[in-house]
Amino acid sequence: MHTDFRSTAIVAQLQNAYLRMDLLLMQSNEGNAVRTNSGPVLLTETGPVIFPLSPAPPRPALKASFVPTAISGSNMKSVGELERLVSNVLLAEDFDQEHLDFNAERELGRLDSEDDKSSPFSPENGWKTSLVRIPLPAEGVKQASEAAAPMLEVPVCHRSLLESDISSWKDESSSLFHLTPFKMFWKHAADSSPERVVTELYNSDAMIEEHEKVSNLPLQPGSYYETVIAAFMLWSDSTHLANFGIASLWPIYLFFGNQSKYSRSRPTDFAAHHIAYIPSSTRE
Protein backbone atom coordinates (compact mmCIF):
# COMPACT_ATOMS: atom_id res chain seq x y z
CA MET A 1 0.00 0.00 0.00
CA HIS A 2 1.39 3.36 -1.04
CA THR A 3 1.15 6.26 1.39
CA ASP A 4 0.64 9.78 0.07
CA PHE A 5 3.48 11.92 1.38
CA ARG A 6 1.69 15.09 0.28
CA SER A 7 0.02 15.61 3.68
CA THR A 8 3.45 15.86 5.30
CA ALA A 9 4.54 18.28 2.59
CA ILE A 10 1.42 20.44 3.14
CA VAL A 11 2.13 20.69 6.87
CA ALA A 12 5.68 21.80 6.11
CA GLN A 13 4.39 24.39 3.63
CA LEU A 14 1.93 25.79 6.20
CA GLN A 15 4.66 26.10 8.79
CA ASN A 16 6.85 27.91 6.28
CA ALA A 17 3.93 30.21 5.47
CA TYR A 18 3.54 31.12 9.14
CA LEU A 19 7.22 31.88 9.37
CA ARG A 20 7.04 34.13 6.32
CA MET A 21 3.98 35.85 7.82
CA ASP A 22 5.94 36.41 11.03
CA LEU A 23 8.77 37.97 9.06
CA LEU A 24 6.44 40.25 7.10
CA LEU A 25 4.73 41.44 10.26
CA MET A 26 8.05 42.26 11.89
CA GLN A 27 9.22 44.15 8.78
CA SER A 28 6.04 46.08 7.87
CA ASN A 29 4.57 46.75 11.33
CA GLU A 30 7.53 47.15 13.57
CA GLY A 31 5.55 49.21 16.03
CA ASN A 32 2.43 47.08 16.12
CA ALA A 33 3.87 43.54 15.90
CA VAL A 34 5.61 41.47 18.48
CA ARG A 35 6.63 37.85 18.61
CA THR A 36 5.85 35.43 21.39
CA ASN A 37 6.47 31.76 21.93
CA SER A 38 2.96 31.11 20.58
CA GLY A 39 3.62 32.94 17.32
CA PRO A 40 3.52 36.45 15.83
CA VAL A 41 1.08 38.89 17.47
CA LEU A 42 -0.42 41.93 15.69
CA LEU A 43 -1.56 44.70 18.02
CA THR A 44 -4.76 46.27 16.68
CA GLU A 45 -7.25 48.79 18.08
CA THR A 46 -9.66 46.02 19.01
CA GLY A 47 -7.00 43.91 20.65
CA PRO A 48 -4.08 41.60 19.88
CA VAL A 49 -4.39 39.08 17.03
CA ILE A 50 -2.26 35.97 17.50
CA PHE A 51 -1.07 33.86 14.56
CA PRO A 52 -0.29 30.55 16.27
CA LEU A 53 2.57 28.40 15.11
CA SER A 54 2.66 24.64 15.41
CA PRO A 55 6.29 23.94 16.12
CA ALA A 56 7.56 20.73 14.53
CA PRO A 57 8.88 18.14 16.95
CA PRO A 58 12.65 17.97 17.06
CA ARG A 59 14.01 15.34 14.66
CA PRO A 60 17.53 14.21 13.84
CA ALA A 61 18.87 15.64 10.60
CA LEU A 62 19.12 12.25 8.86
CA LYS A 63 15.59 11.19 9.85
CA ALA A 64 14.20 14.56 8.78
CA SER A 65 15.64 14.08 5.28
CA PHE A 66 13.91 10.73 4.64
CA VAL A 67 10.47 12.08 3.76
CA PRO A 68 11.67 14.96 1.51
CA THR A 69 13.87 12.46 -0.30
CA ALA A 70 10.96 10.07 -0.73
CA ILE A 71 8.58 12.69 -2.17
CA SER A 72 11.11 14.22 -4.55
CA GLY A 73 12.39 12.93 -7.87
CA SER A 74 10.67 9.84 -9.23
CA ASN A 75 7.01 9.19 -8.36
CA MET A 76 7.60 5.42 -8.30
CA LYS A 77 8.75 5.38 -4.69
CA SER A 78 6.66 3.84 -1.92
CA VAL A 79 6.61 3.52 1.84
CA GLY A 80 7.81 -0.05 1.47
CA GLU A 81 10.93 1.05 -0.40
CA LEU A 82 11.67 3.66 2.27
CA GLU A 83 11.19 1.09 5.04
CA ARG A 84 13.50 -1.38 3.27
CA LEU A 85 16.18 1.29 2.96
CA VAL A 86 16.09 1.92 6.70
CA SER A 87 15.57 -1.67 7.87
CA ASN A 88 17.84 -3.54 5.45
CA VAL A 89 20.62 -0.96 5.14
CA LEU A 90 20.83 1.59 7.93
CA LEU A 91 19.65 -0.73 10.71
CA ALA A 92 21.58 -3.78 9.50
CA GLU A 93 23.96 -5.30 12.03
CA ASP A 94 26.95 -5.04 9.69
CA PHE A 95 26.23 -1.43 8.68
CA ASP A 96 29.10 0.98 9.19
CA GLN A 97 29.10 4.73 8.67
CA GLU A 98 32.11 4.26 6.40
CA HIS A 99 29.72 2.56 3.96
CA LEU A 100 28.23 6.00 3.26
CA ASP A 101 31.37 6.79 1.27
CA PHE A 102 29.40 5.72 -1.79
CA ASN A 103 29.62 6.64 -5.45
CA ALA A 104 26.96 5.08 -7.70
CA GLU A 105 29.00 5.31 -10.92
CA ARG A 106 32.04 3.76 -9.24
CA GLU A 107 30.05 0.84 -7.78
CA LEU A 108 28.26 0.19 -11.08
CA GLY A 109 31.65 0.11 -12.78
CA ARG A 110 32.72 -2.61 -10.35
CA LEU A 111 29.63 -4.63 -11.23
CA ASP A 112 30.38 -4.29 -14.93
CA SER A 113 33.95 -5.56 -14.56
CA GLU A 114 34.20 -9.32 -14.34
CA ASP A 115 36.82 -12.00 -14.45
CA ASP A 116 37.92 -13.08 -17.92
CA LYS A 117 37.46 -16.76 -17.07
CA SER A 118 33.79 -16.30 -16.21
CA SER A 119 33.10 -13.99 -19.15
CA PRO A 120 30.63 -15.21 -21.77
CA PHE A 121 33.13 -13.94 -24.37
CA SER A 122 35.81 -16.42 -23.30
CA PRO A 123 37.51 -18.65 -25.90
CA GLU A 124 35.82 -21.67 -24.30
CA ASN A 125 32.52 -20.29 -25.63
CA GLY A 126 33.88 -19.87 -29.15
CA TRP A 127 34.62 -16.16 -28.94
CA LYS A 128 37.72 -14.35 -30.13
CA THR A 129 38.97 -10.81 -29.51
CA SER A 130 40.59 -8.83 -32.30
CA LEU A 131 41.83 -5.26 -32.49
CA VAL A 132 40.33 -3.02 -35.15
CA ARG A 133 42.50 -0.04 -36.03
CA ILE A 134 40.57 3.09 -37.02
CA PRO A 135 42.44 6.16 -38.35
CA LEU A 136 41.31 9.30 -36.57
CA PRO A 137 40.88 12.61 -38.39
CA ALA A 138 42.01 15.86 -36.78
CA GLU A 139 40.43 19.21 -37.57
CA GLY A 140 42.83 21.53 -39.32
CA VAL A 141 45.55 18.84 -39.59
CA LYS A 142 46.54 17.30 -42.91
CA GLN A 143 48.28 13.95 -42.67
CA ALA A 144 50.73 12.68 -45.28
CA SER A 145 48.73 9.47 -45.59
CA GLU A 146 46.02 7.52 -43.82
CA ALA A 147 48.66 5.32 -42.22
CA ALA A 148 50.28 8.40 -40.65
CA ALA A 149 47.09 9.43 -38.87
CA PRO A 150 46.69 8.51 -35.19
CA MET A 151 45.01 5.15 -34.77
CA LEU A 152 42.25 4.15 -32.37
CA GLU A 153 42.45 0.48 -31.43
CA VAL A 154 39.05 -0.99 -30.65
CA PRO A 155 38.81 -4.52 -29.18
CA VAL A 156 35.96 -6.41 -30.87
CA CYS A 157 34.62 -9.75 -29.61
CA HIS A 158 33.45 -11.96 -32.48
CA ARG A 159 32.60 -15.50 -33.48
CA SER A 160 33.22 -17.40 -36.67
CA LEU A 161 30.39 -17.11 -39.19
CA LEU A 162 31.01 -20.72 -40.23
CA GLU A 163 30.66 -21.96 -36.64
CA SER A 164 27.46 -19.96 -36.22
CA ASP A 165 26.15 -21.38 -39.48
CA ILE A 166 26.94 -24.98 -38.50
CA SER A 167 25.41 -24.66 -35.03
CA SER A 168 22.25 -23.14 -36.52
CA TRP A 169 21.71 -26.04 -38.92
CA LYS A 170 22.15 -28.47 -36.03
CA ASP A 171 19.40 -26.74 -34.08
CA GLU A 172 15.84 -28.09 -34.17
CA SER A 173 14.58 -24.83 -35.66
CA SER A 174 16.45 -25.63 -38.91
CA SER A 175 13.74 -28.20 -39.72
CA LEU A 176 11.54 -25.21 -40.61
CA PHE A 177 14.15 -23.62 -42.91
CA HIS A 178 13.20 -23.25 -46.58
CA LEU A 179 16.03 -24.85 -48.58
CA THR A 180 14.62 -24.27 -52.07
CA PRO A 181 13.44 -20.76 -52.98
CA PHE A 182 10.28 -20.36 -55.02
CA LYS A 183 7.96 -17.83 -56.59
CA MET A 184 4.58 -17.22 -55.00
CA PHE A 185 1.50 -15.97 -56.82
CA TRP A 186 -1.89 -14.81 -55.61
CA LYS A 187 -5.29 -14.56 -57.30
CA HIS A 188 -8.03 -12.47 -55.76
CA ALA A 189 -10.63 -14.32 -57.86
CA ALA A 190 -10.79 -17.62 -59.72
CA ASP A 191 -10.87 -15.94 -63.15
CA SER A 192 -8.32 -13.19 -62.37
CA SER A 193 -4.70 -13.13 -63.49
CA PRO A 194 -2.15 -14.31 -60.91
CA GLU A 195 -0.08 -11.63 -59.26
CA ARG A 196 3.47 -12.18 -58.05
CA VAL A 197 3.91 -11.48 -54.34
CA VAL A 198 7.16 -11.38 -52.39
CA THR A 199 6.73 -11.93 -48.65
CA GLU A 200 10.00 -13.58 -47.61
CA LEU A 201 13.63 -13.65 -48.63
CA TYR A 202 13.23 -17.24 -49.86
CA ASN A 203 10.61 -16.19 -52.46
CA SER A 204 12.58 -13.20 -53.75
CA ASP A 205 14.33 -12.95 -57.12
CA ALA A 206 17.73 -12.42 -55.46
CA MET A 207 17.68 -15.75 -53.62
CA ILE A 208 16.23 -17.61 -56.62
CA GLU A 209 19.07 -16.35 -58.83
CA GLU A 210 21.73 -17.30 -56.29
CA HIS A 211 20.18 -20.73 -55.85
CA GLU A 212 20.41 -21.33 -59.58
CA LYS A 213 24.09 -20.30 -59.60
CA VAL A 214 24.92 -22.68 -56.75
CA SER A 215 22.96 -25.52 -58.33
CA ASN A 216 24.96 -25.17 -61.57
CA LEU A 217 28.33 -25.45 -59.88
CA PRO A 218 30.35 -28.60 -60.66
CA LEU A 219 29.95 -31.38 -58.15
CA GLN A 220 32.74 -32.00 -55.70
CA PRO A 221 34.36 -35.46 -55.78
CA GLY A 222 33.25 -37.90 -53.12
CA SER A 223 29.89 -38.22 -51.44
CA TYR A 224 27.16 -36.06 -52.90
CA TYR A 225 25.26 -33.69 -50.67
CA GLU A 226 22.52 -31.34 -51.66
CA THR A 227 23.78 -27.78 -52.14
CA VAL A 228 21.63 -25.05 -50.65
CA ILE A 229 21.99 -21.41 -49.72
CA ALA A 230 22.25 -20.15 -46.17
CA ALA A 231 20.85 -16.62 -46.42
CA PHE A 232 22.60 -14.43 -43.85
CA MET A 233 20.78 -11.35 -42.57
CA LEU A 234 22.85 -9.04 -40.35
CA TRP A 235 21.50 -6.47 -37.92
CA SER A 236 22.98 -4.21 -35.30
CA ASP A 237 21.78 -1.82 -32.61
CA SER A 238 22.91 -0.55 -29.24
CA THR A 239 21.89 -2.44 -26.13
CA HIS A 240 22.17 -1.99 -22.36
CA LEU A 241 23.75 -5.00 -20.69
CA ALA A 242 21.90 -5.02 -17.36
CA ASN A 243 19.19 -3.34 -15.35
CA PHE A 244 21.82 -2.20 -12.84
CA GLY A 245 24.93 -1.01 -14.63
CA ILE A 246 26.27 1.48 -17.11
CA ALA A 247 27.96 -0.91 -19.55
CA SER A 248 26.60 -1.06 -23.10
CA LEU A 249 27.62 -2.69 -26.38
CA TRP A 250 26.73 -2.71 -30.05
CA PRO A 251 25.87 -6.35 -30.82
CA ILE A 252 25.77 -7.70 -34.37
CA TYR A 253 23.03 -10.27 -34.87
CA LEU A 254 22.79 -12.96 -37.52
CA PHE A 255 19.39 -14.11 -38.78
CA PHE A 256 18.67 -16.66 -41.48
CA GLY A 257 16.54 -15.65 -44.44
CA ASN A 258 15.63 -19.33 -44.86
CA GLN A 259 13.46 -18.91 -41.78
CA SER A 260 10.04 -17.30 -41.92
CA LYS A 261 9.82 -13.73 -40.65
CA TYR A 262 6.98 -14.79 -38.37
CA SER A 263 9.34 -17.21 -36.64
CA ARG A 264 12.26 -14.73 -36.59
CA SER A 265 10.13 -12.12 -34.86
CA ARG A 266 9.23 -14.40 -31.95
CA PRO A 267 11.73 -14.06 -29.08
CA THR A 268 10.85 -17.56 -27.87
CA ASP A 269 12.27 -19.04 -31.10
CA PHE A 270 15.77 -17.67 -30.35
CA ALA A 271 16.31 -16.93 -34.04
CA ALA A 272 18.99 -14.28 -33.42
CA HIS A 273 22.60 -15.51 -33.35
CA HIS A 274 25.17 -13.20 -31.77
CA ILE A 275 28.32 -13.03 -33.85
CA ALA A 276 30.08 -9.85 -32.67
CA TYR A 277 30.06 -7.17 -30.00
CA ILE A 278 31.45 -3.69 -30.57
CA PRO A 279 32.18 -1.72 -27.37
CA SER A 280 30.69 1.72 -26.96
CA SER A 281 33.12 4.62 -27.08
CA THR A 282 33.87 6.62 -23.95
CA ARG A 283 35.00 10.21 -23.68
CA GLU A 284 38.02 10.88 -21.53
Tab-separated table of C-alpha atoms in Angstrom:
chain	number	residue	atom	x	y	z
A	1	MET	CA	0.000	0.000	0.000
A	2	HIS	CA	1.392	3.358	-1.045
A	3	THR	CA	1.146	6.261	1.388
A	4	ASP	CA	0.642	9.776	0.073
A	5	PHE	CA	3.478	11.923	1.383
A	6	ARG	CA	1.693	15.088	0.277
A	7	SER	CA	0.025	15.607	3.682
A	8	THR	CA	3.454	15.856	5.296
A	9	ALA	CA	4.542	18.282	2.588
A	10	ILE	CA	1.421	20.441	3.135
A	11	VAL	CA	2.125	20.687	6.868
A	12	ALA	CA	5.680	21.803	6.110
A	13	GLN	CA	4.394	24.385	3.634
A	14	LEU	CA	1.935	25.787	6.198
A	15	GLN	CA	4.658	26.099	8.788
A	16	ASN	CA	6.853	27.910	6.278
A	17	ALA	CA	3.933	30.212	5.465
A	18	TYR	CA	3.539	31.121	9.136
A	19	LEU	CA	7.223	31.883	9.366
A	20	ARG	CA	7.042	34.132	6.322
A	21	MET	CA	3.984	35.852	7.823
A	22	ASP	CA	5.936	36.413	11.030
A	23	LEU	CA	8.772	37.971	9.063
A	24	LEU	CA	6.442	40.247	7.095
A	25	LEU	CA	4.733	41.438	10.262
A	26	MET	CA	8.049	42.258	11.886
A	27	GLN	CA	9.220	44.150	8.782
A	28	SER	CA	6.040	46.084	7.868
A	29	ASN	CA	4.570	46.751	11.329
A	30	GLU	CA	7.533	47.147	13.567
A	31	GLY	CA	5.554	49.213	16.032
A	32	ASN	CA	2.427	47.080	16.121
A	33	ALA	CA	3.866	43.535	15.902
A	34	VAL	CA	5.612	41.475	18.475
A	35	ARG	CA	6.631	37.849	18.605
A	36	THR	CA	5.851	35.432	21.394
A	37	ASN	CA	6.469	31.758	21.931
A	38	SER	CA	2.964	31.112	20.582
A	39	GLY	CA	3.618	32.941	17.318
A	40	PRO	CA	3.521	36.447	15.832
A	41	VAL	CA	1.075	38.893	17.466
A	42	LEU	CA	-0.415	41.929	15.688
A	43	LEU	CA	-1.558	44.696	18.016
A	44	THR	CA	-4.757	46.272	16.680
A	45	GLU	CA	-7.253	48.787	18.084
A	46	THR	CA	-9.663	46.018	19.013
A	47	GLY	CA	-6.996	43.911	20.646
A	48	PRO	CA	-4.076	41.598	19.877
A	49	VAL	CA	-4.394	39.076	17.034
A	50	ILE	CA	-2.256	35.969	17.504
A	51	PHE	CA	-1.065	33.862	14.556
A	52	PRO	CA	-0.294	30.550	16.268
A	53	LEU	CA	2.572	28.397	15.115
A	54	SER	CA	2.658	24.640	15.412
A	55	PRO	CA	6.289	23.942	16.119
A	56	ALA	CA	7.559	20.735	14.527
A	57	PRO	CA	8.882	18.144	16.949
A	58	PRO	CA	12.651	17.971	17.065
A	59	ARG	CA	14.011	15.344	14.662
A	60	PRO	CA	17.534	14.205	13.837
A	61	ALA	CA	18.865	15.639	10.598
A	62	LEU	CA	19.120	12.255	8.856
A	63	LYS	CA	15.591	11.187	9.852
A	64	ALA	CA	14.201	14.562	8.779
A	65	SER	CA	15.638	14.080	5.277
A	66	PHE	CA	13.915	10.731	4.642
A	67	VAL	CA	10.468	12.080	3.756
A	68	PRO	CA	11.667	14.959	1.514
A	69	THR	CA	13.870	12.461	-0.304
A	70	ALA	CA	10.961	10.068	-0.732
A	71	ILE	CA	8.577	12.690	-2.165
A	72	SER	CA	11.115	14.225	-4.546
A	73	GLY	CA	12.388	12.934	-7.867
A	74	SER	CA	10.669	9.837	-9.225
A	75	ASN	CA	7.014	9.191	-8.359
A	76	MET	CA	7.597	5.423	-8.302
A	77	LYS	CA	8.747	5.375	-4.688
A	78	SER	CA	6.662	3.839	-1.923
A	79	VAL	CA	6.606	3.516	1.844
A	80	GLY	CA	7.807	-0.054	1.465
A	81	GLU	CA	10.925	1.052	-0.400
A	82	LEU	CA	11.665	3.660	2.267
A	83	GLU	CA	11.186	1.089	5.036
A	84	ARG	CA	13.497	-1.381	3.268
A	85	LEU	CA	16.181	1.285	2.958
A	86	VAL	CA	16.089	1.922	6.700
A	87	SER	CA	15.574	-1.674	7.874
A	88	ASN	CA	17.844	-3.539	5.449
A	89	VAL	CA	20.617	-0.962	5.136
A	90	LEU	CA	20.829	1.595	7.926
A	91	LEU	CA	19.647	-0.727	10.713
A	92	ALA	CA	21.575	-3.778	9.495
A	93	GLU	CA	23.963	-5.301	12.032
A	94	ASP	CA	26.947	-5.041	9.695
A	95	PHE	CA	26.226	-1.425	8.677
A	96	ASP	CA	29.095	0.982	9.195
A	97	GLN	CA	29.103	4.734	8.674
A	98	GLU	CA	32.107	4.256	6.396
A	99	HIS	CA	29.725	2.560	3.964
A	100	LEU	CA	28.225	5.995	3.263
A	101	ASP	CA	31.369	6.791	1.267
A	102	PHE	CA	29.404	5.719	-1.791
A	103	ASN	CA	29.616	6.642	-5.454
A	104	ALA	CA	26.963	5.077	-7.702
A	105	GLU	CA	28.997	5.311	-10.918
A	106	ARG	CA	32.043	3.755	-9.237
A	107	GLU	CA	30.049	0.841	-7.781
A	108	LEU	CA	28.257	0.192	-11.082
A	109	GLY	CA	31.650	0.106	-12.776
A	110	ARG	CA	32.721	-2.611	-10.353
A	111	LEU	CA	29.632	-4.629	-11.230
A	112	ASP	CA	30.378	-4.292	-14.933
A	113	SER	CA	33.949	-5.557	-14.565
A	114	GLU	CA	34.199	-9.325	-14.337
A	115	ASP	CA	36.822	-12.001	-14.450
A	116	ASP	CA	37.921	-13.082	-17.923
A	117	LYS	CA	37.460	-16.763	-17.069
A	118	SER	CA	33.785	-16.298	-16.215
A	119	SER	CA	33.099	-13.986	-19.152
A	120	PRO	CA	30.626	-15.212	-21.773
A	121	PHE	CA	33.132	-13.941	-24.373
A	122	SER	CA	35.806	-16.421	-23.298
A	123	PRO	CA	37.513	-18.655	-25.905
A	124	GLU	CA	35.822	-21.666	-24.301
A	125	ASN	CA	32.525	-20.292	-25.627
A	126	GLY	CA	33.878	-19.874	-29.150
A	127	TRP	CA	34.622	-16.164	-28.943
A	128	LYS	CA	37.716	-14.347	-30.128
A	129	THR	CA	38.973	-10.810	-29.508
A	130	SER	CA	40.591	-8.830	-32.301
A	131	LEU	CA	41.834	-5.258	-32.490
A	132	VAL	CA	40.330	-3.025	-35.148
A	133	ARG	CA	42.496	-0.036	-36.028
A	134	ILE	CA	40.567	3.094	-37.021
A	135	PRO	CA	42.444	6.162	-38.346
A	136	LEU	CA	41.307	9.304	-36.568
A	137	PRO	CA	40.879	12.613	-38.386
A	138	ALA	CA	42.006	15.862	-36.782
A	139	GLU	CA	40.429	19.205	-37.572
A	140	GLY	CA	42.830	21.529	-39.321
A	141	VAL	CA	45.554	18.845	-39.595
A	142	LYS	CA	46.539	17.304	-42.915
A	143	GLN	CA	48.281	13.953	-42.671
A	144	ALA	CA	50.729	12.685	-45.284
A	145	SER	CA	48.731	9.471	-45.592
A	146	GLU	CA	46.015	7.523	-43.821
A	147	ALA	CA	48.660	5.321	-42.224
A	148	ALA	CA	50.279	8.403	-40.654
A	149	ALA	CA	47.088	9.427	-38.869
A	150	PRO	CA	46.691	8.505	-35.189
A	151	MET	CA	45.011	5.146	-34.772
A	152	LEU	CA	42.254	4.148	-32.371
A	153	GLU	CA	42.448	0.482	-31.434
A	154	VAL	CA	39.048	-0.991	-30.646
A	155	PRO	CA	38.809	-4.519	-29.184
A	156	VAL	CA	35.964	-6.414	-30.868
A	157	CYS	CA	34.617	-9.748	-29.615
A	158	HIS	CA	33.449	-11.959	-32.477
A	159	ARG	CA	32.603	-15.502	-33.478
A	160	SER	CA	33.224	-17.402	-36.667
A	161	LEU	CA	30.393	-17.108	-39.189
A	162	LEU	CA	31.006	-20.718	-40.226
A	163	GLU	CA	30.662	-21.959	-36.641
A	164	SER	CA	27.461	-19.963	-36.218
A	165	ASP	CA	26.149	-21.383	-39.477
A	166	ILE	CA	26.939	-24.985	-38.502
A	167	SER	CA	25.414	-24.659	-35.029
A	168	SER	CA	22.254	-23.140	-36.523
A	169	TRP	CA	21.714	-26.036	-38.917
A	170	LYS	CA	22.155	-28.467	-36.030
A	171	ASP	CA	19.397	-26.742	-34.077
A	172	GLU	CA	15.844	-28.091	-34.166
A	173	SER	CA	14.581	-24.829	-35.665
A	174	SER	CA	16.451	-25.632	-38.912
A	175	SER	CA	13.745	-28.197	-39.718
A	176	LEU	CA	11.538	-25.214	-40.611
A	177	PHE	CA	14.148	-23.622	-42.913
A	178	HIS	CA	13.202	-23.253	-46.577
A	179	LEU	CA	16.031	-24.849	-48.582
A	180	THR	CA	14.621	-24.273	-52.070
A	181	PRO	CA	13.444	-20.758	-52.985
A	182	PHE	CA	10.275	-20.364	-55.020
A	183	LYS	CA	7.959	-17.826	-56.590
A	184	MET	CA	4.580	-17.220	-54.999
A	185	PHE	CA	1.498	-15.973	-56.820
A	186	TRP	CA	-1.894	-14.805	-55.612
A	187	LYS	CA	-5.291	-14.558	-57.302
A	188	HIS	CA	-8.035	-12.474	-55.760
A	189	ALA	CA	-10.625	-14.322	-57.862
A	190	ALA	CA	-10.793	-17.618	-59.723
A	191	ASP	CA	-10.869	-15.938	-63.153
A	192	SER	CA	-8.316	-13.191	-62.371
A	193	SER	CA	-4.701	-13.132	-63.492
A	194	PRO	CA	-2.152	-14.311	-60.914
A	195	GLU	CA	-0.078	-11.635	-59.256
A	196	ARG	CA	3.470	-12.185	-58.048
A	197	VAL	CA	3.908	-11.483	-54.338
A	198	VAL	CA	7.159	-11.380	-52.387
A	199	THR	CA	6.735	-11.933	-48.649
A	200	GLU	CA	10.003	-13.578	-47.608
A	201	LEU	CA	13.632	-13.646	-48.630
A	202	TYR	CA	13.233	-17.241	-49.864
A	203	ASN	CA	10.613	-16.187	-52.462
A	204	SER	CA	12.578	-13.200	-53.747
A	205	ASP	CA	14.332	-12.951	-57.124
A	206	ALA	CA	17.725	-12.418	-55.463
A	207	MET	CA	17.680	-15.746	-53.617
A	208	ILE	CA	16.231	-17.607	-56.619
A	209	GLU	CA	19.067	-16.346	-58.835
A	210	GLU	CA	21.734	-17.299	-56.286
A	211	HIS	CA	20.175	-20.730	-55.853
A	212	GLU	CA	20.412	-21.334	-59.584
A	213	LYS	CA	24.088	-20.302	-59.603
A	214	VAL	CA	24.920	-22.682	-56.754
A	215	SER	CA	22.956	-25.524	-58.328
A	216	ASN	CA	24.956	-25.173	-61.575
A	217	LEU	CA	28.333	-25.450	-59.885
A	218	PRO	CA	30.348	-28.596	-60.664
A	219	LEU	CA	29.949	-31.381	-58.150
A	220	GLN	CA	32.741	-31.996	-55.697
A	221	PRO	CA	34.357	-35.460	-55.775
A	222	GLY	CA	33.246	-37.899	-53.120
A	223	SER	CA	29.886	-38.223	-51.444
A	224	TYR	CA	27.161	-36.058	-52.903
A	225	TYR	CA	25.260	-33.691	-50.669
A	226	GLU	CA	22.520	-31.341	-51.657
A	227	THR	CA	23.782	-27.784	-52.144
A	228	VAL	CA	21.632	-25.054	-50.645
A	229	ILE	CA	21.987	-21.412	-49.721
A	230	ALA	CA	22.253	-20.152	-46.171
A	231	ALA	CA	20.854	-16.625	-46.419
A	232	PHE	CA	22.603	-14.432	-43.847
A	233	MET	CA	20.783	-11.354	-42.575
A	234	LEU	CA	22.848	-9.043	-40.348
A	235	TRP	CA	21.498	-6.470	-37.921
A	236	SER	CA	22.982	-4.211	-35.296
A	237	ASP	CA	21.783	-1.824	-32.606
A	238	SER	CA	22.911	-0.553	-29.241
A	239	THR	CA	21.891	-2.441	-26.130
A	240	HIS	CA	22.171	-1.988	-22.363
A	241	LEU	CA	23.747	-4.996	-20.694
A	242	ALA	CA	21.903	-5.018	-17.362
A	243	ASN	CA	19.188	-3.339	-15.353
A	244	PHE	CA	21.815	-2.203	-12.845
A	245	GLY	CA	24.934	-1.012	-14.634
A	246	ILE	CA	26.275	1.484	-17.108
A	247	ALA	CA	27.957	-0.908	-19.549
A	248	SER	CA	26.600	-1.060	-23.098
A	249	LEU	CA	27.615	-2.685	-26.377
A	250	TRP	CA	26.731	-2.708	-30.054
A	251	PRO	CA	25.865	-6.351	-30.822
A	252	ILE	CA	25.773	-7.702	-34.369
A	253	TYR	CA	23.029	-10.268	-34.874
A	254	LEU	CA	22.790	-12.961	-37.522
A	255	PHE	CA	19.394	-14.106	-38.781
A	256	PHE	CA	18.665	-16.659	-41.481
A	257	GLY	CA	16.537	-15.653	-44.439
A	258	ASN	CA	15.631	-19.329	-44.856
A	259	GLN	CA	13.464	-18.909	-41.779
A	260	SER	CA	10.041	-17.300	-41.919
A	261	LYS	CA	9.820	-13.730	-40.653
A	262	TYR	CA	6.985	-14.789	-38.370
A	263	SER	CA	9.336	-17.205	-36.644
A	264	ARG	CA	12.261	-14.734	-36.586
A	265	SER	CA	10.125	-12.117	-34.862
A	266	ARG	CA	9.228	-14.401	-31.948
A	267	PRO	CA	11.731	-14.059	-29.080
A	268	THR	CA	10.848	-17.561	-27.871
A	269	ASP	CA	12.265	-19.042	-31.103
A	270	PHE	CA	15.768	-17.666	-30.345
A	271	ALA	CA	16.305	-16.926	-34.036
A	272	ALA	CA	18.991	-14.284	-33.415
A	273	HIS	CA	22.597	-15.511	-33.350
A	274	HIS	CA	25.170	-13.198	-31.767
A	275	ILE	CA	28.319	-13.033	-33.849
A	276	ALA	CA	30.076	-9.849	-32.672
A	277	TYR	CA	30.062	-7.167	-29.997
A	278	ILE	CA	31.450	-3.686	-30.569
A	279	PRO	CA	32.183	-1.720	-27.369
A	280	SER	CA	30.694	1.723	-26.955
A	281	SER	CA	33.116	4.616	-27.082
A	282	THR	CA	33.874	6.618	-23.947
A	283	ARG	CA	34.998	10.212	-23.680
A	284	GLU	CA	38.017	10.879	-21.529
